[in-house]
Amino acid sequence: MIGILGGTFDPIHYGHLRTALDVQQALALSEIRLIPLSDPPHRAAPSRTPEQRLALLQTAVADEPRLVIDTRELLRGGKSYTVETLLSIKAEQPDETICLILGSDAFNSFHRWHKPEQILELTHLIVMQRPGEADPTHHHERITHQTADLQSQAAGLILPLAVTQLEISATHIRKLLSEGKSPRYLLPDAVLKQITEEKLYHSS
Ligand code: ATP
């Protein structure tokens, strides 16, 4: 069983990294794939290029084998539809159970994604509680609280999962940097060093 966590990662921060590791360990996943998206269908384009976001991601997980970068959405280009990503992973690994990991904010708009019903035929959903967000899953008919259910059914379950509550967002990090303030301790030092050296998010 593998986990996938898609995102703009603009930039990657501890809110992604620590919670991904929480999920990997809670569900004993063999790995978590971090999938940087090219062009998100439901929000503004990322502020930095795919190459810049990918380079920061590589720095962040360089010494963590449980977190693996999967570049298929960047290579595919265009709008990043999760259903296409899942179909392409299933084509390579038909017997692998996939857990799609989302923050509670992202789950709130899941019904507006492209082909949500087909996504649930391909994967389970793991919903991480984000600070300040109510649990959006409780009325859902597919909900389970038993992690063992994820092994006994191939797809289609929704599992809310408590993770370390880190009130960190990429938006806040970009804002601090554009104001000339430091976002240190919200993201790995090595990532911040790279951002600073390349002046990635500084106002011109
Ligand atoms: P932005 O502030 O630019 O919207 P973000 O910090 O929300 O970015 P994304 O790359 O959009 O980061 O997030 C990718 C996934 O990680 C989403 O499912 C999001 O809900 C989840 N996520 C991001 N930050 C956290 C956090 N602090 N705790 C739990 N989940 C998070």
CSV table of C-alpha atoms and ligand atoms in Angstrom, one decimal:
chain,number,residue,atom,x,y,z
A,1,MET,CA,0.0,0.0,0.0
A,2,ILE,CA,1.4,3.4,-1.0
A,3,GLY,CA,0.3,7.0,-0.2
A,4,ILE,CA,0.3,9.8,-2.6
A,5,LEU,CA,0.3,13.5,-1.7
A,6,GLY,CA,-0.1,15.9,-4.5
A,7,GLY,CA,0.4,19.6,-4.1
A,8,THR,CA,1.9,22.7,-5.5
A,9,PHE,CA,4.7,22.6,-3.0
A,10,ASP,CA,5.3,26.3,-3.5
A,11,PRO,CA,7.4,25.8,-1.4
A,12,ILE,CA,7.5,22.5,0.4
A,13,HIS,CA,7.3,23.0,4.2
A,14,TYR,CA,7.0,21.1,7.5
A,15,GLY,CA,3.2,21.0,7.2
A,16,HIS,CA,3.7,18.7,4.2
A,17,LEU,CA,6.7,16.7,5.5
A,18,ARG,CA,5.8,15.9,9.1
A,19,THR,CA,2.2,15.1,8.3
A,20,ALA,CA,3.2,12.8,5.4
A,21,LEU,CA,5.5,10.9,7.8
A,22,ASP,CA,2.6,10.7,10.3
A,23,VAL,CA,0.4,9.1,7.7
A,24,GLN,CA,3.2,6.8,6.4
A,25,GLN,CA,3.7,5.5,9.9
A,26,ALA,CA,0.1,5.3,11.0
A,27,LEU,CA,-0.9,3.2,8.0
A,28,ALA,CA,2.5,1.4,7.6
A,29,LEU,CA,2.6,2.6,4.0
A,30,SER,CA,5.6,1.3,2.0
A,31,GLU,CA,6.2,4.9,0.8
A,32,ILE,CA,4.6,8.2,0.2
A,33,ARG,CA,4.9,9.7,-3.2
A,34,LEU,CA,5.0,13.5,-3.3
A,35,ILE,CA,3.6,14.5,-6.6
A,36,PRO,CA,4.2,18.2,-7.5
A,37,LEU,CA,1.5,19.3,-9.9
A,38,SER,CA,2.1,21.2,-13.0
A,39,ASP,CA,-1.0,23.4,-13.4
A,40,PRO,CA,-3.7,23.0,-10.7
A,41,PRO,CA,-7.2,23.0,-12.3
A,42,HIS,CA,-9.0,24.6,-9.3
A,43,ARG,CA,-6.6,27.4,-8.2
A,44,ALA,CA,-4.1,30.0,-9.5
A,45,ALA,CA,-1.0,28.7,-11.1
A,46,PRO,CA,2.0,28.2,-8.7
A,47,SER,CA,4.2,31.3,-8.4
A,48,ARG,CA,7.4,29.4,-9.2
A,49,THR,CA,8.3,27.2,-12.1
A,50,PRO,CA,8.0,23.4,-11.9
A,51,GLU,CA,11.8,23.1,-12.0
A,52,GLN,CA,12.2,25.5,-9.0
A,53,ARG,CA,9.5,23.8,-6.9
A,54,LEU,CA,11.0,20.4,-7.8
A,55,ALA,CA,14.5,21.4,-6.8
A,56,LEU,CA,13.2,22.5,-3.4
A,57,LEU,CA,11.3,19.2,-3.0
A,58,GLN,CA,14.5,17.2,-3.8
A,59,THR,CA,16.4,19.1,-1.2
A,60,ALA,CA,13.7,18.5,1.4
A,61,VAL,CA,13.5,14.7,1.1
A,62,ALA,CA,17.1,14.0,0.0
A,63,ASP,CA,17.8,11.9,3.2
A,64,GLU,CA,14.3,10.5,3.7
A,65,PRO,CA,13.6,7.2,1.8
A,66,ARG,CA,10.0,7.0,2.9
A,67,LEU,CA,9.2,10.2,1.0
A,68,VAL,CA,9.7,9.7,-2.7
A,69,ILE,CA,9.2,12.3,-5.5
A,70,ASP,CA,7.1,11.3,-8.4
A,71,THR,CA,7.4,13.8,-11.4
A,72,ARG,CA,4.7,12.4,-13.7
A,73,GLU,CA,2.4,15.4,-13.5
A,74,LEU,CA,5.3,17.8,-14.3
A,75,LEU,CA,6.3,15.6,-17.2
A,76,ARG,CA,2.8,15.4,-18.5
A,77,GLY,CA,2.4,19.2,-18.2
A,78,GLY,CA,-0.9,21.0,-18.7
A,79,LYS,CA,-3.7,20.7,-16.2
A,80,SER,CA,-3.0,18.2,-13.4
A,81,TYR,CA,-6.0,15.9,-13.1
A,82,THR,CA,-5.6,13.5,-10.2
A,83,VAL,CA,-7.7,10.8,-12.0
A,84,GLU,CA,-5.2,10.7,-14.8
A,85,THR,CA,-2.3,10.4,-12.3
A,86,LEU,CA,-4.0,7.5,-10.5
A,87,LEU,CA,-4.8,5.7,-13.8
A,88,SER,CA,-1.1,6.0,-14.8
A,89,ILE,CA,0.1,4.6,-11.5
A,90,LYS,CA,-2.4,1.8,-11.7
A,91,ALA,CA,-1.2,1.0,-15.2
A,92,GLU,CA,2.3,0.5,-13.8
A,93,GLN,CA,1.3,-1.2,-10.5
A,94,PRO,CA,-2.2,-2.8,-11.0
A,95,ASP,CA,-2.1,-4.6,-7.7
A,96,GLU,CA,-1.0,-1.8,-5.5
A,97,THR,CA,-3.5,-0.2,-3.1
A,98,ILE,CA,-3.3,3.5,-3.3
A,99,CYS,CA,-4.2,6.0,-0.5
A,100,LEU,CA,-4.6,9.6,-1.7
A,101,ILE,CA,-3.7,11.9,1.1
A,102,LEU,CA,-5.5,15.3,1.4
A,103,GLY,CA,-5.6,18.1,3.9
A,104,SER,CA,-9.1,18.8,5.2
A,105,ASP,CA,-9.2,22.0,3.2
A,106,ALA,CA,-8.5,20.1,0.0
A,107,PHE,CA,-11.2,17.5,0.9
A,108,ASN,CA,-13.8,20.2,1.3
A,109,SER,CA,-13.6,20.9,-2.4
A,110,PHE,CA,-13.0,17.2,-3.5
A,111,HIS,CA,-16.6,16.9,-4.9
A,112,ARG,CA,-15.6,19.7,-7.4
A,113,TRP,CA,-12.6,17.8,-8.7
A,114,HIS,CA,-12.6,16.2,-12.1
A,115,LYS,CA,-14.3,12.8,-11.9
A,116,PRO,CA,-14.4,12.3,-8.1
A,117,GLU,CA,-16.4,9.1,-8.3
A,118,GLN,CA,-13.8,7.5,-10.6
A,119,ILE,CA,-11.0,8.7,-8.2
A,120,LEU,CA,-12.8,6.7,-5.5
A,121,GLU,CA,-12.8,3.6,-7.7
A,122,LEU,CA,-9.0,3.9,-7.9
A,123,THR,CA,-8.0,4.9,-4.4
A,124,HIS,CA,-8.8,5.4,-0.7
A,125,LEU,CA,-8.8,8.9,0.6
A,126,ILE,CA,-6.9,9.8,3.8
A,127,VAL,CA,-8.1,13.2,5.2
A,128,MET,CA,-5.6,15.0,7.4
A,129,GLN,CA,-7.1,17.4,9.9
A,130,ARG,CA,-5.6,20.9,9.2
A,131,PRO,CA,-5.6,23.5,12.1
A,132,GLY,CA,-8.7,25.6,12.2
A,133,GLU,CA,-10.7,23.3,9.9
A,134,ALA,CA,-13.6,21.2,11.1
A,135,ASP,CA,-13.6,17.5,10.3
A,136,PRO,CA,-15.3,17.5,6.9
A,137,THR,CA,-15.7,13.7,6.6
A,138,HIS,CA,-18.2,12.7,9.3
A,139,HIS,CA,-21.4,12.6,7.3
A,140,HIS,CA,-19.8,10.7,4.4
A,141,GLU,CA,-21.2,7.3,3.5
A,142,ARG,CA,-17.8,5.9,2.7
A,143,ILE,CA,-16.2,6.8,6.0
A,144,THR,CA,-14.2,4.3,8.1
A,145,HIS,CA,-12.1,4.8,11.2
A,146,GLN,CA,-10.4,1.4,11.0
A,147,THR,CA,-7.1,1.5,9.2
A,148,ALA,CA,-7.3,-2.3,8.7
A,149,ASP,CA,-10.3,-1.7,6.3
A,150,LEU,CA,-7.9,-0.1,3.9
A,151,GLN,CA,-6.2,-3.4,3.4
A,152,SER,CA,-9.3,-5.5,3.0
A,153,GLN,CA,-11.0,-3.2,0.4
A,154,ALA,CA,-9.1,-2.1,-2.8
A,155,ALA,CA,-10.4,1.4,-2.9
A,156,GLY,CA,-13.3,3.7,-2.1
A,157,LEU,CA,-13.0,4.3,1.6
A,158,ILE,CA,-12.5,7.7,3.4
A,159,LEU,CA,-10.4,7.7,6.5
A,160,PRO,CA,-9.9,10.8,8.7
A,161,LEU,CA,-6.5,10.8,10.3
A,162,ALA,CA,-5.2,12.9,13.2
A,163,VAL,CA,-1.8,14.3,12.3
A,164,THR,CA,0.6,16.7,14.0
A,165,GLN,CA,-1.2,20.0,13.9
A,166,LEU,CA,1.1,22.5,12.2
A,167,GLU,CA,-0.4,25.8,11.3
A,168,ILE,CA,2.0,26.2,8.3
A,169,SER,CA,1.0,27.2,4.8
A,170,ALA,CA,3.0,28.0,1.7
A,171,THR,CA,1.0,31.2,1.4
A,172,HIS,CA,2.3,32.4,4.8
A,173,ILE,CA,5.9,31.5,3.9
A,174,ARG,CA,5.7,33.3,0.6
A,175,LYS,CA,4.2,36.4,2.4
A,176,LEU,CA,7.0,36.4,5.0
A,177,LEU,CA,9.7,36.2,2.3
A,178,SER,CA,8.1,38.9,0.2
A,179,GLU,CA,8.1,41.2,3.3
A,180,GLY,CA,11.8,40.5,3.9
A,181,LYS,CA,11.0,38.4,7.0
A,182,SER,CA,12.3,35.0,7.9
A,183,PRO,CA,10.2,31.8,7.6
A,184,ARG,CA,12.9,29.8,9.5
A,185,TYR,CA,11.6,26.8,11.4
A,186,LEU,CA,8.5,26.5,9.2
A,187,LEU,CA,10.5,24.6,6.6
A,188,PRO,CA,13.8,22.8,6.4
A,189,ASP,CA,16.9,25.0,6.7
A,190,ALA,CA,18.4,23.5,3.6
A,191,VAL,CA,15.2,24.5,1.6
A,192,LEU,CA,15.3,28.0,3.1
A,193,LYS,CA,19.0,28.3,2.2
A,194,GLN,CA,18.2,27.4,-1.4
A,195,ILE,CA,15.3,29.9,-1.5
A,196,THR,CA,17.5,32.6,-0.1
A,197,GLU,CA,20.5,31.9,-2.4
A,198,GLU,CA,18.3,31.9,-5.5
A,199,LYS,CA,16.1,34.8,-4.2
A,200,LEU,CA,13.1,32.6,-5.2
A,201,TYR,CA,10.3,34.4,-3.3
A,202,HIS,CA,11.7,37.8,-2.6
A,203,SER,CA,10.0,40.9,-4.0
A,204,SER,CA,12.0,42.5,-6.7
B,1,ATP,P1,-0.8,27.3,-0.4
B,1,ATP,O1,-0.7,28.1,0.9
B,1,ATP,O2,0.0,27.9,-1.5
B,1,ATP,O3,-2.3,27.0,-0.7
B,1,ATP,P2,-0.3,24.8,1.0
B,1,ATP,O4,0.6,25.1,2.1
B,1,ATP,O5,-1.8,24.5,1.3
B,1,ATP,O6,-0.2,25.9,-0.1
B,1,ATP,P3,-0.2,22.7,-1.0
B,1,ATP,O7,1.0,22.3,-1.8
B,1,ATP,O8,-1.3,23.4,-1.7
B,1,ATP,O9,0.3,23.5,0.3
B,1,ATP,O10,-0.8,21.4,-0.2
B,1,ATP,C1,-0.6,20.1,-0.7
B,1,ATP,C2,-1.5,19.2,0.2
B,1,ATP,O11,-0.9,19.2,1.6
B,1,ATP,C3,-2.9,19.6,0.4
B,1,ATP,O12,-3.7,18.4,0.4
B,1,ATP,C4,-3.0,20.4,1.7
B,1,ATP,O13,-4.3,20.3,2.3
B,1,ATP,C5,-1.9,19.6,2.5
B,1,ATP,N1,-1.3,20.5,3.5
B,1,ATP,C6,-0.6,21.6,3.3
B,1,ATP,N2,-0.1,22.1,4.5
B,1,ATP,C7,-0.6,21.3,5.4
B,1,ATP,C8,-0.5,21.3,6.9
B,1,ATP,N3,0.1,22.3,7.6
B,1,ATP,N4,-1.2,20.3,7.6
B,1,ATP,C9,-1.8,19.3,6.9
B,1,ATP,N5,-1.9,19.3,5.6
B,1,ATP,C10,-1.4,20.2,4.8
